[in-house]
GROMACS .gro file of C-alpha atoms in nm:
model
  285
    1UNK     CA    1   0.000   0.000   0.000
    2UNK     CA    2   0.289   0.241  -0.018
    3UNK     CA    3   0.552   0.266  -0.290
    4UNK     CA    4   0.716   0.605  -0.493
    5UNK     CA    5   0.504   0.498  -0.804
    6UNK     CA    6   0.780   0.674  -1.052
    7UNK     CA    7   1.121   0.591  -0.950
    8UNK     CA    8   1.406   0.645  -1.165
    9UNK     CA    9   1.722   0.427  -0.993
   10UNK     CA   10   2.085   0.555  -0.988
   11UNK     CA   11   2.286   0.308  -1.248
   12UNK     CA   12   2.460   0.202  -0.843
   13UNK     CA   13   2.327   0.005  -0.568
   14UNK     CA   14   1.975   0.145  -0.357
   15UNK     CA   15   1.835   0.008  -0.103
   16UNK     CA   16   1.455   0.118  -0.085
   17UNK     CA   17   1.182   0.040   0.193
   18UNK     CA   18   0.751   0.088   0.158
   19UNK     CA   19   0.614   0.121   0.506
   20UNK     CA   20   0.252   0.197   0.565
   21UNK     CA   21   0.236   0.425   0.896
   22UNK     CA   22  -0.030   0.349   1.117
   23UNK     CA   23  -0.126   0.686   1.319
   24UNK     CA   24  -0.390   0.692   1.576
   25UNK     CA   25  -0.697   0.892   1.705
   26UNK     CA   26  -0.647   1.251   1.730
   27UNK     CA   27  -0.245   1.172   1.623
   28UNK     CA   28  -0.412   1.149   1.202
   29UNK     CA   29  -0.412   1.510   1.096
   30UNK     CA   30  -0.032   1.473   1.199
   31UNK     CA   31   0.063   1.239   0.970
   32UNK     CA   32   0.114   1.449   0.656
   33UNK     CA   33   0.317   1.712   0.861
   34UNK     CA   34   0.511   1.457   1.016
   35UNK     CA   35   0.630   1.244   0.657
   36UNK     CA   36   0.760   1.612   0.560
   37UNK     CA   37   0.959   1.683   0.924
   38UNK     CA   38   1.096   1.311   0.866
   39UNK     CA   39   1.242   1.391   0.545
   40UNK     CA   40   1.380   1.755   0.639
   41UNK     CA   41   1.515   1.704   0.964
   42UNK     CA   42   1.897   1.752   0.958
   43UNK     CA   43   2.056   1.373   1.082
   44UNK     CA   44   1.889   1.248   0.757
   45UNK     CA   45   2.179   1.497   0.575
   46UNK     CA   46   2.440   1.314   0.714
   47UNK     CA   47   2.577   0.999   0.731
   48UNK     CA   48   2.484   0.729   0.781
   49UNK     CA   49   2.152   0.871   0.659
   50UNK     CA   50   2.267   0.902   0.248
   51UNK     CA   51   2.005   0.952   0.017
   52UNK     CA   52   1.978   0.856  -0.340
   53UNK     CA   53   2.101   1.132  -0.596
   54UNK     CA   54   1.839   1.111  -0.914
   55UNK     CA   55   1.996   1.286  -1.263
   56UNK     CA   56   1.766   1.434  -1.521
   57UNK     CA   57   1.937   1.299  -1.876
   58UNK     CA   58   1.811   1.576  -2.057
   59UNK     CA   59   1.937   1.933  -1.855
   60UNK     CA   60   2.164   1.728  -1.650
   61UNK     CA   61   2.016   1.851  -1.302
   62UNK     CA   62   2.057   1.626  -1.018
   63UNK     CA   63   1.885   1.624  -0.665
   64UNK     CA   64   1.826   1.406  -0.380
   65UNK     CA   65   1.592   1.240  -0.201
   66UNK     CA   66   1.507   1.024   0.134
   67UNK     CA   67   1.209   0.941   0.067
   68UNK     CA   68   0.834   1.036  -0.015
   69UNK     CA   69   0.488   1.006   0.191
   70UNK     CA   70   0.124   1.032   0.067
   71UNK     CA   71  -0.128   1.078   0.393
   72UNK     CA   72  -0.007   0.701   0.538
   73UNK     CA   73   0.181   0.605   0.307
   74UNK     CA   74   0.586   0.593   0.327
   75UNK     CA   75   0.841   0.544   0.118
   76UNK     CA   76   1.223   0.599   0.235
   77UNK     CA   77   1.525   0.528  -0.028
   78UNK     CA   78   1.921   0.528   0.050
   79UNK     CA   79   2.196   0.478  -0.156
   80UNK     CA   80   2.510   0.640  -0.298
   81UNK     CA   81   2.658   0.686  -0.614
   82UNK     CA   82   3.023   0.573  -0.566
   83UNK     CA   83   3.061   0.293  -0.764
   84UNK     CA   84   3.276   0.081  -0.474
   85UNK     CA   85   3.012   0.144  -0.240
   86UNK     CA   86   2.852  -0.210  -0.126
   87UNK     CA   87   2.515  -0.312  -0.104
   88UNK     CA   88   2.528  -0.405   0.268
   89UNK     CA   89   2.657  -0.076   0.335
   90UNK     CA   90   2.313   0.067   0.153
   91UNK     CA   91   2.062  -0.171   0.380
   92UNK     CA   92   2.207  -0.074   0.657
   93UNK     CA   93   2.192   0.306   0.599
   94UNK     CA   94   1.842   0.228   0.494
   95UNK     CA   95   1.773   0.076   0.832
   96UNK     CA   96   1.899   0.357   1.026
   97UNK     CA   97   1.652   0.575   0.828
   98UNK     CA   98   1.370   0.323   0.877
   99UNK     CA   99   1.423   0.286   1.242
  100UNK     CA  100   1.471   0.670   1.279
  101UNK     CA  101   1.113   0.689   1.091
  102UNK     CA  102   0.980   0.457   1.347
  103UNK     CA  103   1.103   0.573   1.644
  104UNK     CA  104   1.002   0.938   1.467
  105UNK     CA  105   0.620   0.804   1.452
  106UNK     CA  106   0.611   0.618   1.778
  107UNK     CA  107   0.694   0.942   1.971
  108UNK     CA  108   0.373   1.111   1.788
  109UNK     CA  109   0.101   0.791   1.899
  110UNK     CA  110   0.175   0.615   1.565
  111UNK     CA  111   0.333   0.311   1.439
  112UNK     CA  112   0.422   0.109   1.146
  113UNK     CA  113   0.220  -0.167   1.052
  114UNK     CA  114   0.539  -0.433   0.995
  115UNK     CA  115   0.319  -0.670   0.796
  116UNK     CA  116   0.260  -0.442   0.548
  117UNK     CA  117   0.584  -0.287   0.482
  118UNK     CA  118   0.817  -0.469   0.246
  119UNK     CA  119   1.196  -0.351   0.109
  120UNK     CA  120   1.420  -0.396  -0.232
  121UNK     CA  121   1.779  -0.392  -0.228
  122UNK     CA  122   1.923  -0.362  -0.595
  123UNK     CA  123   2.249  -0.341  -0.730
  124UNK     CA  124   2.381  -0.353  -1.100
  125UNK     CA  125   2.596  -0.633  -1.264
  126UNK     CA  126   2.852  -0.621  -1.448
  127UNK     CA  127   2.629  -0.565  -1.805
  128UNK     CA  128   2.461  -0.273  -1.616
  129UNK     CA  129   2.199  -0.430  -1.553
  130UNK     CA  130   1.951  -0.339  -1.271
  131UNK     CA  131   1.925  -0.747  -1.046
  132UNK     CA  132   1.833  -0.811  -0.661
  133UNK     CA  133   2.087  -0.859  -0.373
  134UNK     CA  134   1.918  -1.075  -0.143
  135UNK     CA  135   1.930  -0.952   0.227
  136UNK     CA  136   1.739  -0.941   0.560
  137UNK     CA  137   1.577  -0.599   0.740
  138UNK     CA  138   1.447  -0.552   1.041
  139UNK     CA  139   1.422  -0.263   1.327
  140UNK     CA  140   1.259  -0.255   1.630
  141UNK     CA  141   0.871  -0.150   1.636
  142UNK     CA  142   0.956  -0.017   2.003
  143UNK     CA  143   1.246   0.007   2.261
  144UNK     CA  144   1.160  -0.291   2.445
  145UNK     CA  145   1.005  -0.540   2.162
  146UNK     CA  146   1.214  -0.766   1.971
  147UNK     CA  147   1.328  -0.728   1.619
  148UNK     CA  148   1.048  -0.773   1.376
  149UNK     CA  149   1.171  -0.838   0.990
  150UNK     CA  150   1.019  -0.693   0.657
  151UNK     CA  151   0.944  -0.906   0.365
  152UNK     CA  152   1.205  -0.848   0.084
  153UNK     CA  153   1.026  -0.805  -0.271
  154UNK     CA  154   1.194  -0.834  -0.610
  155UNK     CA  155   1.232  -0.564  -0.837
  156UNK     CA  156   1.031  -0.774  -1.097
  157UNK     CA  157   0.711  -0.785  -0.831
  158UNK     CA  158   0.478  -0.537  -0.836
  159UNK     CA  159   0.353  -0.385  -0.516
  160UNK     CA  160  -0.036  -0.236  -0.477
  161UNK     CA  161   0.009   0.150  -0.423
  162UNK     CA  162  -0.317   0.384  -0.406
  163UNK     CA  163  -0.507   0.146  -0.613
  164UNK     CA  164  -0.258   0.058  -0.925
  165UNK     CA  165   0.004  -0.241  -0.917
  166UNK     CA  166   0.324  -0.102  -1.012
  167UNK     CA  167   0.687  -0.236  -1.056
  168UNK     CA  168   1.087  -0.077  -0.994
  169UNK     CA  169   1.096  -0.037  -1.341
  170UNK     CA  170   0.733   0.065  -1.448
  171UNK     CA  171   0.648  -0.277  -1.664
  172UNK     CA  172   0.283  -0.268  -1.677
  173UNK     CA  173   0.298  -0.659  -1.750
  174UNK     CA  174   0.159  -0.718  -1.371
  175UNK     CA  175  -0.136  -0.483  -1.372
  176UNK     CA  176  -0.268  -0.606  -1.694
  177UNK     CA  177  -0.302  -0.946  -1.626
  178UNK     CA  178  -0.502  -0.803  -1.304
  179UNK     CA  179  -0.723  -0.611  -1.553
  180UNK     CA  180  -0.755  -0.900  -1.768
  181UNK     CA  181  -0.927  -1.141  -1.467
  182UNK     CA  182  -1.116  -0.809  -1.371
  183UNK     CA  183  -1.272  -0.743  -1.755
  184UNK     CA  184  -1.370  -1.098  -1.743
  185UNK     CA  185  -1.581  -1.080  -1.406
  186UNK     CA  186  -1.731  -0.747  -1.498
  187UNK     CA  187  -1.811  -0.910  -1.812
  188UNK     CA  188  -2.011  -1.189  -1.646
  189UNK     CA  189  -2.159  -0.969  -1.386
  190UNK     CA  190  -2.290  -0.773  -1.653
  191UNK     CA  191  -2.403  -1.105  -1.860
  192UNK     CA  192  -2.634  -1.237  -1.524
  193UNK     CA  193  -2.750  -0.929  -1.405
  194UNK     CA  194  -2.972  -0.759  -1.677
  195UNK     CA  195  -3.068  -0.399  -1.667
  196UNK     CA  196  -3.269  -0.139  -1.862
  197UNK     CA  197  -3.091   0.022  -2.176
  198UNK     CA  198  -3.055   0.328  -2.034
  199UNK     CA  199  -2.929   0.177  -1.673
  200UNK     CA  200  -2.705  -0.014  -1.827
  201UNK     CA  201  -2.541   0.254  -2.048
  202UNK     CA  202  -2.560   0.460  -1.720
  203UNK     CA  203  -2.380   0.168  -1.523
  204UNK     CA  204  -2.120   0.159  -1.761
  205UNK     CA  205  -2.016   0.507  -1.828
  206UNK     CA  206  -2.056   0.623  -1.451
  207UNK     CA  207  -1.918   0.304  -1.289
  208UNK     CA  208  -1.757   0.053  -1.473
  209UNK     CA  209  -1.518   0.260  -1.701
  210UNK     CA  210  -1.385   0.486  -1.465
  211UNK     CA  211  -1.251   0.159  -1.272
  212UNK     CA  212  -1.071   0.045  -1.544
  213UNK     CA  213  -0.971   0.434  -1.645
  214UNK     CA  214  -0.791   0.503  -1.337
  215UNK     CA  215  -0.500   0.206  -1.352
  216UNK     CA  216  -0.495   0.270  -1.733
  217UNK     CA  217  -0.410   0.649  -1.675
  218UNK     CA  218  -0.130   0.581  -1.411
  219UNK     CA  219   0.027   0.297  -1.628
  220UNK     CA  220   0.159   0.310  -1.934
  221UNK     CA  221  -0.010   0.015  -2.117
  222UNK     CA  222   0.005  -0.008  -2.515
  223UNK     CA  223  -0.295   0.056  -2.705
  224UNK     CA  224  -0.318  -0.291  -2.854
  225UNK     CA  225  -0.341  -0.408  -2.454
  226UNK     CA  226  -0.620  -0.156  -2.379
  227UNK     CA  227  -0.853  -0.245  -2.714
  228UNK     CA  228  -0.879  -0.629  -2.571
  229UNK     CA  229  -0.921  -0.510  -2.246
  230UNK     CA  230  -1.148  -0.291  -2.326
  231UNK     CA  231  -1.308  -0.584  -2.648
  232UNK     CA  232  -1.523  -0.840  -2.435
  233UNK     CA  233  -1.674  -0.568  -2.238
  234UNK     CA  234  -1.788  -0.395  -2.566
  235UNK     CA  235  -1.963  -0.720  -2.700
  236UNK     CA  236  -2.132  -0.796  -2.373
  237UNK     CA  237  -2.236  -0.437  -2.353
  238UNK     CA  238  -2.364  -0.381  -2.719
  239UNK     CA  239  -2.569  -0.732  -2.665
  240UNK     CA  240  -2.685  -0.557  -2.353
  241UNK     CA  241  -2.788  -0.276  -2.540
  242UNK     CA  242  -2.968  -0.482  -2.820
  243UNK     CA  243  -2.702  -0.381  -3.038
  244UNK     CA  244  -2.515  -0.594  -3.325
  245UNK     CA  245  -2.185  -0.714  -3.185
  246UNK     CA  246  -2.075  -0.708  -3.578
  247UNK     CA  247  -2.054  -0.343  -3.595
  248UNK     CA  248  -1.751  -0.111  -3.703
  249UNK     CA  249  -1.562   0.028  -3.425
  250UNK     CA  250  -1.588   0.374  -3.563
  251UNK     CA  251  -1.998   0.283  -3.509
  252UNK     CA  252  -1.927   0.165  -3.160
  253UNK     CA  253  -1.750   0.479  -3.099
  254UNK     CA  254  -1.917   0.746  -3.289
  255UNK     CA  255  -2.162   0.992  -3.145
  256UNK     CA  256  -2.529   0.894  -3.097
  257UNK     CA  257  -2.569   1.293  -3.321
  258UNK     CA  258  -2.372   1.126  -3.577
  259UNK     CA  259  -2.571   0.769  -3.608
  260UNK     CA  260  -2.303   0.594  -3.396
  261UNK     CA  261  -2.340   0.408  -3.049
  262UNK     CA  262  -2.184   0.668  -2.823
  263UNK     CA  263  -1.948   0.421  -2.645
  264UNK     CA  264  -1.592   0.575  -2.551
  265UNK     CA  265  -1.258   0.425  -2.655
  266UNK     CA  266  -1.040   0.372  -2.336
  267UNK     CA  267  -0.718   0.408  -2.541
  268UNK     CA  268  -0.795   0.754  -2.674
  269UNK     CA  269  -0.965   0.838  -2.358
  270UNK     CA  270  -0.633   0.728  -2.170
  271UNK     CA  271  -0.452   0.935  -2.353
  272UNK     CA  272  -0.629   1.227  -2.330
  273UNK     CA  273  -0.630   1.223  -1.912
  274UNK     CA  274  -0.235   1.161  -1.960
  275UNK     CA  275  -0.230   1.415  -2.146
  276UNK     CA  276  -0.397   1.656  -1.925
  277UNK     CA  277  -0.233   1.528  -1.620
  278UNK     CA  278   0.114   1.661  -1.784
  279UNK     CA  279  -0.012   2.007  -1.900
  280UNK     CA  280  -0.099   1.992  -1.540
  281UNK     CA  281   0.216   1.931  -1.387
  282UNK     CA  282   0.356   2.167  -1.629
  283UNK     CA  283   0.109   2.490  -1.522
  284UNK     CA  284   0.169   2.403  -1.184
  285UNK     CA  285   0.561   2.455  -1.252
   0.00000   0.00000   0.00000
């Protein structure tokens, strides 16, 4: 439930941890306030807390970073870009910074729900390539308990972050075999559970699209992937709609003015939201 969903990894070793921060009663409207004090208070600038440098490869800035946090969600990173650093040296910076988190939250009546949280330690071989370093983590949940350890995921898992399954290196291969087994329940549900024309079309438009619209959006999934996501939902729906499952897709997805079915195209609609999402970020700059 926590990872920094667009991380762009150092060509060294990084050692990166996803905790989900558990903050109680009147302690919540903290929690946002606290994520930015953890990653702005002064022993992070210094060793052993080193954060992970990130280079732009088109102006050639460079900054760093600890870590991010999104209401209770955390994610801390360490590193170093000296090529002879080790990664052993990198998880145990990055469980300094953990346990410093920890202790951080514990003093404001939250916690970290252990469980939940889950590390990657990654180095590069000698081809440059990006591969895991198996390790162990652990910290102490508080001063007196016993060492509790986090599960270690590999940079080819995915991990479930504010509703979209993502991966180290942003291969949407994960989350669209998760949309796949989701287009075929909808699909069914839709098949047993007959409605009126115009509930249906309302059903689909106001419910079911937008569920599949938000992963699409945040991943980066080709458009031949997103038309057979997006193809047995169409032929249930037209069928639904007492509509020829034969028709053109430019029928389908024509405007009812212009003698067509009305039924958006989630690959042109995806790229239109990306699209507005950058101009976005770019106004807000």
């Amino acid at each position: 439930m926590s990872q920094q969903v667009a991380l762009c990894l150092p060509a060294h070793m990084v050692g990166k941890i996803q905790a989900l921060a558990m903050v109680k009663g009147a302690a919540s409207p903290l929690r946002v306030g606290l994520h930015s004090r953890i990653f702005s208070t002064a022993p992070w600038k210094n060793p052993p807390f080193m954060p992970v440098l990130f280079k732009n490869p088109v102006t050639s800035d460079t900054m760093t970073s600890n870590g991010a946090g999104f209401a209770d969600d955390l994610s801390i990173s360490s590193g170093s870009n000296i090529t002879n650093n080790s990664p052993t040296n990198n998880i145990t910076k990055l469980q300094h910074s953990t346990q410093l988190a920890n202790d951080t939250h514990q003093a404001s009546e939250g916690s970290f729900s252990i469980p939940k949280c889950s590390f990657r330690l990654v180095t590069t071989n000698k081809l440059g390539k990006l591969v895991d370093y198996p390790a162990t983590f652990s910290i102490r949940p508080t001063p007196t308990s016993p060492p509790e350890q986090f599960i270690q995921k590999p940079i080819d898992e995915a991990h479930h972050t504010l509703g979209i399954h993502i991966t180290p290196d942003l291969n949407p291969k994960r989350q669209f075999e998760i949309l796949q087994k989701k287009c075929k329940q909808k699909t069914l549900l839709m098949r047993i559970n007959p409605l009126p024309l115009d509930a249906t079309f309302t059903a689909y438009q106001q419910h079911l699209m937008p569920a599949f619209l938000y992963p699409l959006v945040a991943q980066r999934l080709p458009t031949r992937a997103i038309n057979k996501l997006q193809s047995s939902i169409i032929i249930q729906l037209l069928h639904c709609l007492n509509l020829s499952s034969t028709m053109s897709h430019r029928l389908i997805h024509l405007p009812p003015i212009f003698g067509g079915a009305g039924i958006p195209n989630w690959a042109v609609t995806t790229c239109a939201r990306q699209i507005e999402f950058l101009q976005s970020a770019l106004d807000a700059q």
